[in-house]
mmCIF file of C-alpha atoms in Angstrom:
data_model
loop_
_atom_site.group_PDB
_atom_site.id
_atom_site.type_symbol
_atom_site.label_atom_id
_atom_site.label_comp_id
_atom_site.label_asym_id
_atom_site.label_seq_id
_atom_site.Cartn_x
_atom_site.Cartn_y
_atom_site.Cartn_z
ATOM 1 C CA UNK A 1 175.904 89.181 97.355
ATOM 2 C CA UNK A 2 179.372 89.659 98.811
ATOM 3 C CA UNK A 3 182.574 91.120 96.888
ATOM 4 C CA UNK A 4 184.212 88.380 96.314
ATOM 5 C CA UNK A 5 180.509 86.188 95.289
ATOM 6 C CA UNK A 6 180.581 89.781 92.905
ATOM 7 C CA UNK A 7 183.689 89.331 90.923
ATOM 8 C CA UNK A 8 183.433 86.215 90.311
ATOM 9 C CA UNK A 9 180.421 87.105 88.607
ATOM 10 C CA UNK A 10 181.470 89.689 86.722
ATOM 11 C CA UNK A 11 184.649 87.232 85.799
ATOM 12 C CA UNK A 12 182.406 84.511 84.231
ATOM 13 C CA UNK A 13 180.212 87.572 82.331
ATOM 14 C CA UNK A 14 183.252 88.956 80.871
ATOM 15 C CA UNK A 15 184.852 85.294 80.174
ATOM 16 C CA UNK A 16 181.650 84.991 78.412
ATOM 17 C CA UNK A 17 181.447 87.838 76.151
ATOM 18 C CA UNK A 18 185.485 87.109 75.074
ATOM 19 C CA UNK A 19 184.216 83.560 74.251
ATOM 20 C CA UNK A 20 181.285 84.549 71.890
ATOM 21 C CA UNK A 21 183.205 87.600 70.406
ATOM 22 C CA UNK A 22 186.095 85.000 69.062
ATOM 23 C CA UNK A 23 182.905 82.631 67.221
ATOM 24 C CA UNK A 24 182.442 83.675 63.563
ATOM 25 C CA UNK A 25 179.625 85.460 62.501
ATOM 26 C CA UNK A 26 177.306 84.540 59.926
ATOM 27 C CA UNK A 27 175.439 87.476 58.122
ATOM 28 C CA UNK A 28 172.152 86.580 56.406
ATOM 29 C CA UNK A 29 170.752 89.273 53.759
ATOM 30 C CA UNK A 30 166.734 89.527 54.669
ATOM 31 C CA UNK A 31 163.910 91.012 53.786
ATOM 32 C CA UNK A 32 162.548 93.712 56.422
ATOM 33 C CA UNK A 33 159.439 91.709 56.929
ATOM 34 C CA UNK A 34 160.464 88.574 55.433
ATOM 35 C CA UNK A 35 158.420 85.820 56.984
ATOM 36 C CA UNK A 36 162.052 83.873 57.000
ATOM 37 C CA UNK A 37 163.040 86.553 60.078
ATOM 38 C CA UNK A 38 161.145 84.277 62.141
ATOM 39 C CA UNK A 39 163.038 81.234 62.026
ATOM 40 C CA UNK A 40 166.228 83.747 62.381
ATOM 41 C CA UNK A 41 164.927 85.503 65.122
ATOM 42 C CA UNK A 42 164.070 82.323 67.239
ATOM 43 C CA UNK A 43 167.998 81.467 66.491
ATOM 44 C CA UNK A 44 169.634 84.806 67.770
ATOM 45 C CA UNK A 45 166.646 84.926 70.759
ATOM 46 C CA UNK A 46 167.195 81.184 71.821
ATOM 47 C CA UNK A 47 171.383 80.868 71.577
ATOM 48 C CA UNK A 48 170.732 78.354 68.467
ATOM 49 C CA UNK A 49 173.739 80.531 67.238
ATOM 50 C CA UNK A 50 176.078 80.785 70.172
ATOM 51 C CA UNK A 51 175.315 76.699 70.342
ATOM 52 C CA UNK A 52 176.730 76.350 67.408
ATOM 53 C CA UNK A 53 179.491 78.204 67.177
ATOM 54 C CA UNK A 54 178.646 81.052 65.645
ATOM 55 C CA UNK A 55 177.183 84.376 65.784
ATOM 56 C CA UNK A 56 174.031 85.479 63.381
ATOM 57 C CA UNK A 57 173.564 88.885 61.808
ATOM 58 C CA UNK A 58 170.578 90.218 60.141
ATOM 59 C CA UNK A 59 171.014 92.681 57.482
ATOM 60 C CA UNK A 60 167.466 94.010 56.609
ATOM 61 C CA UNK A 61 167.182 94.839 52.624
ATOM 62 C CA UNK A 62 164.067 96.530 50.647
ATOM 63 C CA UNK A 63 163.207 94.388 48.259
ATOM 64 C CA UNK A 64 164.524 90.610 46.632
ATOM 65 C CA UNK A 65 166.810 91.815 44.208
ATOM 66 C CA UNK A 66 168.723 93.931 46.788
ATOM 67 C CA UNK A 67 169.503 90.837 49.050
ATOM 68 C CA UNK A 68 170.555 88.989 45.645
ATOM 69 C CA UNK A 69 172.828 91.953 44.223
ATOM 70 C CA UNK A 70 173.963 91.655 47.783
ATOM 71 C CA UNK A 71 174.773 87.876 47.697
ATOM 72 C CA UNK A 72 176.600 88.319 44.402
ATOM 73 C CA UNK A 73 178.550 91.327 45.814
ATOM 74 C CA UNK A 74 179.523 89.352 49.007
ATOM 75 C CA UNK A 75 177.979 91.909 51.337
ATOM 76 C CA UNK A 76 176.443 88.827 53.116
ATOM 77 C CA UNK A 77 177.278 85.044 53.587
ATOM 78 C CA UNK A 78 173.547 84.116 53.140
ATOM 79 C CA UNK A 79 170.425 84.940 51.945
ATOM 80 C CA UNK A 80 167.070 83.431 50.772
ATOM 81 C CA UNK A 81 165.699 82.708 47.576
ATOM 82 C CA UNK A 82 164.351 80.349 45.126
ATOM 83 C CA UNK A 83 166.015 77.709 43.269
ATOM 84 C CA UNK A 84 165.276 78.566 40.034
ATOM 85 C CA UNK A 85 167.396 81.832 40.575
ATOM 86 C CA UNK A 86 170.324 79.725 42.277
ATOM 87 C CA UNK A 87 170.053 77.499 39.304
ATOM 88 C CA UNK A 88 170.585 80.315 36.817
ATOM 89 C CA UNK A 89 173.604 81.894 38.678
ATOM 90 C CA UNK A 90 175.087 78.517 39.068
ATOM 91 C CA UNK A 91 175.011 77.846 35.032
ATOM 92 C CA UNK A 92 176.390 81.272 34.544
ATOM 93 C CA UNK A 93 179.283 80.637 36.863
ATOM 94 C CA UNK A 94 178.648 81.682 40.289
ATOM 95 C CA UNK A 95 179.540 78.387 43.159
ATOM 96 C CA UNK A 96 175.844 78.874 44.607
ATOM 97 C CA UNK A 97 173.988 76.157 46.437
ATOM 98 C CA UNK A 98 170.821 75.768 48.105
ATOM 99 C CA UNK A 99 170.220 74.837 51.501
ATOM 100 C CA UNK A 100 165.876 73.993 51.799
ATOM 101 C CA UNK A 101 163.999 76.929 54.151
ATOM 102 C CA UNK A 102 160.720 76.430 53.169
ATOM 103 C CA UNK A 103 157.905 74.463 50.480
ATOM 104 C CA UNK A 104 155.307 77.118 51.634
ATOM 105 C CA UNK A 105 153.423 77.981 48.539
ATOM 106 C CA UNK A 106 150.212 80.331 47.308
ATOM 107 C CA UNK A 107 147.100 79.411 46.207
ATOM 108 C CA UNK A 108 144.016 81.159 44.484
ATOM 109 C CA UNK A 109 140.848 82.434 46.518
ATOM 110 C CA UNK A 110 138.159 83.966 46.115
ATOM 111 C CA UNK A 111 135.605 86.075 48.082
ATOM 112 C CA UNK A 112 133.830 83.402 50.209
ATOM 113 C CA UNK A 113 130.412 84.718 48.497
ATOM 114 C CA UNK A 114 131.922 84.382 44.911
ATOM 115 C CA UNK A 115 129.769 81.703 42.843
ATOM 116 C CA UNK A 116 133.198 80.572 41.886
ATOM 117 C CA UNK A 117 133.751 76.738 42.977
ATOM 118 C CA UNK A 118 136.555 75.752 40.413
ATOM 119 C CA UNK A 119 139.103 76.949 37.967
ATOM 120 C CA UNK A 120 136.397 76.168 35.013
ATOM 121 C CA UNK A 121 133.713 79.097 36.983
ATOM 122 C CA UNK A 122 137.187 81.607 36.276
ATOM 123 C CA UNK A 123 136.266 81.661 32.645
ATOM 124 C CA UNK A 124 135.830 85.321 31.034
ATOM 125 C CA UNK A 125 136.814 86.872 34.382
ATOM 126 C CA UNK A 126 139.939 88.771 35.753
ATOM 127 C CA UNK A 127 142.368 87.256 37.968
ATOM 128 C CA UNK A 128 144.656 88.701 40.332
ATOM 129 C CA UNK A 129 147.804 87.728 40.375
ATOM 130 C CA UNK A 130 151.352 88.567 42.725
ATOM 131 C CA UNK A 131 154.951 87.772 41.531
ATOM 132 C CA UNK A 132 154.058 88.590 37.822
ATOM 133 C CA UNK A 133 153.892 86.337 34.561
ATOM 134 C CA UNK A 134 156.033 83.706 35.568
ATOM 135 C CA UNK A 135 155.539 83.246 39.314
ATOM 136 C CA UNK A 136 156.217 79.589 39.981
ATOM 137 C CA UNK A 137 152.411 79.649 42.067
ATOM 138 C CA UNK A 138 150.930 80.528 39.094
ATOM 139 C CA UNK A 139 152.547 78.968 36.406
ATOM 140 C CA UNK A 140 151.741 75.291 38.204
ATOM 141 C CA UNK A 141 148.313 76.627 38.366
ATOM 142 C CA UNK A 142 148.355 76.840 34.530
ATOM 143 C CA UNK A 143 149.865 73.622 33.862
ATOM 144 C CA UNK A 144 147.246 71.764 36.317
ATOM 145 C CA UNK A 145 144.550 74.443 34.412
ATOM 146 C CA UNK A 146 145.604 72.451 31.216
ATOM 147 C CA UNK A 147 145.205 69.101 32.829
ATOM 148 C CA UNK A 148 142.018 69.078 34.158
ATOM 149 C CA UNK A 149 140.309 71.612 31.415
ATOM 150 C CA UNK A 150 142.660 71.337 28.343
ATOM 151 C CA UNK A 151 142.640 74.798 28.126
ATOM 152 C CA UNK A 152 145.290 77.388 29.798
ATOM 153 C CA UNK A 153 144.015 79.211 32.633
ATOM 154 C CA UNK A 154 145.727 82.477 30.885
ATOM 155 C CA UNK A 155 143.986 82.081 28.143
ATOM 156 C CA UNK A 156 140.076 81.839 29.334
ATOM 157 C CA UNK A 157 141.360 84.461 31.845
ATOM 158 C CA UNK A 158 142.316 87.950 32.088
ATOM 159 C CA UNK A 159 145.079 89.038 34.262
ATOM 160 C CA UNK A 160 146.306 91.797 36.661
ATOM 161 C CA UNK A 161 149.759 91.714 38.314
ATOM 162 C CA UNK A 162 150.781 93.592 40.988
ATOM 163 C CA UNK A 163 152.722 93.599 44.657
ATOM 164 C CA UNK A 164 150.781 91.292 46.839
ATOM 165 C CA UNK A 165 148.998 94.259 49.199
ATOM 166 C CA UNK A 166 147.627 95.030 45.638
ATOM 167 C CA UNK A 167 146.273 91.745 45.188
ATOM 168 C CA UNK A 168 144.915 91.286 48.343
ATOM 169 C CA UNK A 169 142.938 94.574 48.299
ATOM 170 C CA UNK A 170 141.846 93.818 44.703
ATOM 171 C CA UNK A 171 140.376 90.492 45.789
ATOM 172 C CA UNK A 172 138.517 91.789 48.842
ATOM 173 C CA UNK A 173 136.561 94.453 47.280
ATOM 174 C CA UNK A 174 135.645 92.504 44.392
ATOM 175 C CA UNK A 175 137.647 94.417 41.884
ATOM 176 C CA UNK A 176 139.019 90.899 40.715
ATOM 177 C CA UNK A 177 137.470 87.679 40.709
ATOM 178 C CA UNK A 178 140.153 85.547 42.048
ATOM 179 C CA UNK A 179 143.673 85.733 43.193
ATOM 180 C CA UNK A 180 146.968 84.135 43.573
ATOM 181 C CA UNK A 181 149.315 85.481 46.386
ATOM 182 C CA UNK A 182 152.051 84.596 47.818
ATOM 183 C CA UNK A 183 151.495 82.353 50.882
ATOM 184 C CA UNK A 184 151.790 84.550 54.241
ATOM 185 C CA UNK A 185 148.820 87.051 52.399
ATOM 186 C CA UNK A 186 146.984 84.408 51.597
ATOM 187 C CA UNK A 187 146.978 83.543 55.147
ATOM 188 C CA UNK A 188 145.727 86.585 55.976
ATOM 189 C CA UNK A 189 143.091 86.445 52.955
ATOM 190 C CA UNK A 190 141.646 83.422 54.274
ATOM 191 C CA UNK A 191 141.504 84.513 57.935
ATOM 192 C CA UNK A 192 139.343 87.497 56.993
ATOM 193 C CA UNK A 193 137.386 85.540 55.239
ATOM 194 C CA UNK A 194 138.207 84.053 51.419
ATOM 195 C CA UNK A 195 137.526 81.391 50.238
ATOM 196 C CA UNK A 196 140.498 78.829 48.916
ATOM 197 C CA UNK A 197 139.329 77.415 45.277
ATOM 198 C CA UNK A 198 142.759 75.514 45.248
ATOM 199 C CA UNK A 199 145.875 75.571 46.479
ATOM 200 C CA UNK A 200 149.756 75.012 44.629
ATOM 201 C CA UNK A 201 151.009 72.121 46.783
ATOM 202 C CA UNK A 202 147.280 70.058 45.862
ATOM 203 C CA UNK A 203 147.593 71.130 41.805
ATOM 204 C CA UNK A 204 151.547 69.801 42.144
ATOM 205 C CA UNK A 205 150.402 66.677 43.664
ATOM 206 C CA UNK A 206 147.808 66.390 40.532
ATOM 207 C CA UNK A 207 150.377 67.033 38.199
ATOM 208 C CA UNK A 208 152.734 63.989 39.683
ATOM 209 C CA UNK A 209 154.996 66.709 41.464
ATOM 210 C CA UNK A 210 156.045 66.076 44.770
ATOM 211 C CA UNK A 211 154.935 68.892 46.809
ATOM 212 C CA UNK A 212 157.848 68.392 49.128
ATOM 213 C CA UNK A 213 160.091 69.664 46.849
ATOM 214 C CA UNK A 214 161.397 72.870 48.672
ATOM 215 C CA UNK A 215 160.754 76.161 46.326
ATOM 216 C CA UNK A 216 162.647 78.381 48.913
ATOM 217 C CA UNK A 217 165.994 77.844 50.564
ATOM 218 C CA UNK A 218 169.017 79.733 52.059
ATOM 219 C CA UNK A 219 171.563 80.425 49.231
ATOM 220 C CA UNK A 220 175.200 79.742 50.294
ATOM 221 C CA UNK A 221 178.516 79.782 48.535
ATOM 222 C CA UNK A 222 180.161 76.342 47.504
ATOM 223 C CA UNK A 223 183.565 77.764 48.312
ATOM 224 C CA UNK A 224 182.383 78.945 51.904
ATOM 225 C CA UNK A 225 180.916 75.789 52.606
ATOM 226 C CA UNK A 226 183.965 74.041 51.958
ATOM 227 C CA UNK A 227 186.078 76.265 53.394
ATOM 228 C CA UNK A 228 184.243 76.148 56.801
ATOM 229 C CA UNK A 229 182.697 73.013 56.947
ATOM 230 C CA UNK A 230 181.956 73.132 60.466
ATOM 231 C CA UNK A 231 180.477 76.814 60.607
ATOM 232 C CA UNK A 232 178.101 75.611 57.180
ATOM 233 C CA UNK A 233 177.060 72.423 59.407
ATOM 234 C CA UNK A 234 176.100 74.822 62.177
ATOM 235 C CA UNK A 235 174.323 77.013 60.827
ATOM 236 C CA UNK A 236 172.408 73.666 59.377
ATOM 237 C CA UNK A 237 171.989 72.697 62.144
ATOM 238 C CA UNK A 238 170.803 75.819 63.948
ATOM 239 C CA UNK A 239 167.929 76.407 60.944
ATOM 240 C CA UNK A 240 166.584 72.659 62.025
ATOM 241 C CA UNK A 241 166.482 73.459 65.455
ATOM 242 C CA UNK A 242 164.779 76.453 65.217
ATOM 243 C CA UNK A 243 161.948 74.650 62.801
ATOM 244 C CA UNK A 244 161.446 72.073 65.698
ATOM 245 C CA UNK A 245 160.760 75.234 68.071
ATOM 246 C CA UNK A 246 158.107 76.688 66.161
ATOM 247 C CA UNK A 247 156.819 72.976 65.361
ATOM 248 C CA UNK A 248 156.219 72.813 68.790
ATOM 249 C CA UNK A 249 156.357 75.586 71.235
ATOM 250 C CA UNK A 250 153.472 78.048 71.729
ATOM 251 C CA UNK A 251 155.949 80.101 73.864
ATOM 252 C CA UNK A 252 158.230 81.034 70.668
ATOM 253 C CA UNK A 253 155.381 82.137 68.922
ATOM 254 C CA UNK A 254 153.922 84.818 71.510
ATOM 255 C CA UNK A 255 157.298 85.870 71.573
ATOM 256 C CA UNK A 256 157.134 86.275 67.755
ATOM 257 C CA UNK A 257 153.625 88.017 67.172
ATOM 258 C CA UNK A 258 154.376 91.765 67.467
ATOM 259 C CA UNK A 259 156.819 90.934 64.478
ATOM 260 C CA UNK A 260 154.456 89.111 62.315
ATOM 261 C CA UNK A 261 151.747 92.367 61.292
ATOM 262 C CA UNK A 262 148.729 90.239 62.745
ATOM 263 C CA UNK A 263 145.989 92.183 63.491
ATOM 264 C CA UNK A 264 143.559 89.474 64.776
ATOM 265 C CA UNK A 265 144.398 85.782 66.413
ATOM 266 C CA UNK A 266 142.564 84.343 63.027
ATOM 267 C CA UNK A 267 145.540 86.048 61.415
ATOM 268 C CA UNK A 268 148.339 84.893 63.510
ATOM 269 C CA UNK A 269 146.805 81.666 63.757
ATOM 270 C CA UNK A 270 147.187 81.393 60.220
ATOM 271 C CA UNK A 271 150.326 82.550 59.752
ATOM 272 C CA UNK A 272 151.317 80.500 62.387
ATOM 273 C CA UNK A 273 150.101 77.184 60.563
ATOM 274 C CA UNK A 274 150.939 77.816 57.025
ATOM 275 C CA UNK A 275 154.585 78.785 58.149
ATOM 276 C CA UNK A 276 154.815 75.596 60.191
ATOM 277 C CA UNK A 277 152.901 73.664 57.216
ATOM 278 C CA UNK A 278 155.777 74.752 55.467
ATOM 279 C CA UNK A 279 158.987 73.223 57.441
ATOM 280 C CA UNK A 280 160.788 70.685 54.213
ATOM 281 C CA UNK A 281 161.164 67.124 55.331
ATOM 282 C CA UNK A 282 164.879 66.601 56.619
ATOM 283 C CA UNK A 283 167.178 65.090 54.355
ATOM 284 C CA UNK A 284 168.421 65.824 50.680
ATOM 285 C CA UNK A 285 166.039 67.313 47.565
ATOM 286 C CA UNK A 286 165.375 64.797 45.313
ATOM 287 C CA UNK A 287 167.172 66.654 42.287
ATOM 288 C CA UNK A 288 164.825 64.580 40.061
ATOM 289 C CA UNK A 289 161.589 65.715 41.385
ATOM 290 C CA UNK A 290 162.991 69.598 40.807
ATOM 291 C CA UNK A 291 163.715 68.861 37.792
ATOM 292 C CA UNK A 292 160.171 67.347 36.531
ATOM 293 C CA UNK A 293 159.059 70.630 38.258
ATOM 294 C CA UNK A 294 161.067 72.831 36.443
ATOM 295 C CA UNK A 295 160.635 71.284 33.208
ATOM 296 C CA UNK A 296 156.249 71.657 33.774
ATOM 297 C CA UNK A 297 157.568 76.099 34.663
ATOM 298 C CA UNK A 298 159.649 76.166 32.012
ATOM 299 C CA UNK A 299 156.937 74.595 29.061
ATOM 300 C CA UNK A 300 154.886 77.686 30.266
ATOM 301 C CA UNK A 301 157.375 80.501 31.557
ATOM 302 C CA UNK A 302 159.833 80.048 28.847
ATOM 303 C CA UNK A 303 163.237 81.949 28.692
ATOM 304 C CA UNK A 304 161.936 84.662 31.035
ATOM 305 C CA UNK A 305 161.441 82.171 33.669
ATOM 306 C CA UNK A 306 165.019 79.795 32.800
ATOM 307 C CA UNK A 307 166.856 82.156 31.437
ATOM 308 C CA UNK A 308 167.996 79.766 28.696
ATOM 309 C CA UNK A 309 168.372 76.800 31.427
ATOM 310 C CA UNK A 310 166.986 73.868 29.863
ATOM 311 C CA UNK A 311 168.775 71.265 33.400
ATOM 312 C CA UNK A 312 168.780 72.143 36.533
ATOM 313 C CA UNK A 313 172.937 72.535 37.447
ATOM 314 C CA UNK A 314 174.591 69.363 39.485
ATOM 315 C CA UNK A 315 175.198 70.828 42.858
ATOM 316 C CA UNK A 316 172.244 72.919 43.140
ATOM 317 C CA UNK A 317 171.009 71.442 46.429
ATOM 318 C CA UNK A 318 173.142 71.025 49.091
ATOM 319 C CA UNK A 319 172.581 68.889 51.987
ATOM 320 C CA UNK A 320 174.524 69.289 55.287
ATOM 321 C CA UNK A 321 176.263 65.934 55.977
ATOM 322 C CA UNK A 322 177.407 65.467 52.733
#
C-alpha cells in the first residue's frame, strides 16, 4: 500500500472514530451472567448500536437489587426487570416504563426416574423452589395447582427456597422431590437429564393467561424517552434486531458460547432454544392480559408480592412507535 493509499486510510479510521465518539451512549445496568448479556452482546459485537445512533455500555452488577438501586439512583439509563417491580415504582412515583425483553419462564422437574407424573404425585413431599415465596413461576403454579386439584400446591407440599444453584443441586441428588427454577437452570436441568412435570407458560395457558404476556423487559425512564425520542426508538430498534440474529443465525451463537457456562452441546443447545423460545411477539402488551395475570399473583402473593398495588399503573408498557 502506498503513502498516499495509507493516509487516506488512516483519514477515514480517524473520521470514523470522531463520528461514533459524538453518538450518545446508552448504559444498561446487567447482571454479570445475566442471560439478557446475550442479546446486548450481539448489539455492541454486530454495530446494532453504532446503526442506530448510539453507543451501548454494559455495567456488570452482583445481584438484582443492585441494578434496581442503580436505576433509581440514575447510575444507568437501563436495566432489566420484571413488571411487577416497574409497576410498584410507577404507583409510588417514579416515570418508569417497560420495554418487553423476554416471556421466558420456569417450570418444575423432576429426576427423570422420579415416580412423579403430575402435580397430584407432589403430595406429602418437599419441593424446591428459586426466587422465594412469591416468585411469579411459582405462584402461577399454585393458582393452576388449585384449578386442576382444588387444593394449593403449598399446602399438600413442603417447601425449600433457595438461589437457583441450590435448587438445582437439591433436585439432582434427590434431596427434593421436585423443583421450580428459573428458566436458563432449568435448561440445564433438563439437558442433564430431568424430567419436566409442567411448565409456567402451559399452566398460564390453562388458567386463560396469555403466555405471551412478557414477564421481563428493559426498564426505561418516561422522561428519557421523551426527551430523546429518537435515541429510545433506537435502542428499540437495536433489541429487535438483535432477537432476529439469534432467531436465526448459528454464527452468533458460536460466537456467544464461551459466555453462556455450557459445559456440554445438550446444555447450550438448550439454552440456546429456551432463550430463543423466549423472544415476545412484536407489538404492544396487551395491558389487559397483565392485568388478569397480576390479579391470579396477587390472590396468592398478597402485599409482599403488590406491595399494596391492587391495578397495574397506565403507562406501564411502553411500545416504541407510540
Amino acid at each position: 500500500m502506498n503513502f498516499r493509499r495509507s493516509m487516506i486510510l488512516f483519514a477515514a479510521i480517524i473520521a470514523g472514530a470522531a463520528v461514533q465518539a459524538d453518538e450518545p451512549v446508552i448504559t444498561v445496568g446487567t447482571l454479570e451472567n445475566g442471560t439478557v448479556n446475550w442479546e446486548l452482546t450481539t448489539i455492541i459485537d454486530r454495530g446494532l448500536d453504532h446503526d442506530n445512533g448510539f453507543e451501548l455500555r454494559l455495567m456488570p452488577f452482583a445481584g438484582n437489587p443492585a441494578t434496581q438501586v442503580a436505576m433509581q439512583g440514575g447510575q444507568v439509563d437501563a436495566i432489566v426487570s420484571d413488571w411487577l417491580w416497574v409497576a410498584q415504582q410507577r404507583a409510588n412515583g417514579a416515570d418508569f416504563t417497560f420495554l418487553p425483553y423476554s416471556t421466558a419462564v420456569g417450570g418444575l422437574v423432576v429426576r427423570d426416574d422420579s415416580a412423579v407424573q403430575s402435580l397430584a404425585d407432589l403430595r406429602g413431599e418437599k419441593i424446591g423452589i428459586a426466587g422465594g415465596p412469591v416468585d411469579k413461576s411459582w405462584l402461577i403454579l399454585r393458582a393452576y395447582a388449585r384449578q386442576e386439584l382444588g387444593e394449593d400446591l403449598a399446602a399438600i407440599t413442603t417447601q425449600v427456597f433457595g438461589a437457583p444453584p441450590m435448587i438445582q443441586n437439591a433436585a439432582e441428588t434427590g434431596e427434593v422431590a421436585g423443583a421450580v427454577n428459573f428458566w436458563h437452570f432449568l435448561a440445564k436441568m433438563k439437558a442433564g437429564g430431568m424430567r419436566e412435570v409442567i411448565n409456567v407458560s402451559d399452566a398460564a395457558s390453562a388458567l386463560g393467561l396469555d403466555p405471551s404476556t412478557p414477564l421481563l423487559g428493559y426498564v426505561l425512564n418516561d422522561s428519557w424517552v421523551a426527551d430523546h425520542p429518537d435515541l429510545a426508538q433506537g435502542f428499540a430498534r437495536a433489541s429487535r434486531q438483535a432477537k432476529r440474529i439469534l432467531a436465526t443465525d448459528d454464527a452468533a451463537w458460536d460466537h456467544l458460547r464461551p459466555r453462556m457456562n455450557a459445559d456440554t452441546d445438550a446444555e447450550f443447545a438448550a439454552l440456546r432454544a429456551g432463550w430463543v423460545a423466549g423472544i415476545p411477539p412484536e407489538g404492544p402488551v396487551d395491558a389487559a392480559d397483565a392485568q388478569e395475570m397480576f390479579e391470579i399473583m396477587a390472590d396468592l402473593g398478597g402485599e409482599e408480592l403488590t406491595g399494596g398495588l391492587t391495578t397495574l399503573p397506565e403507562g406501564l408498557f411502553w411500545s416504541p412507535g407510540e
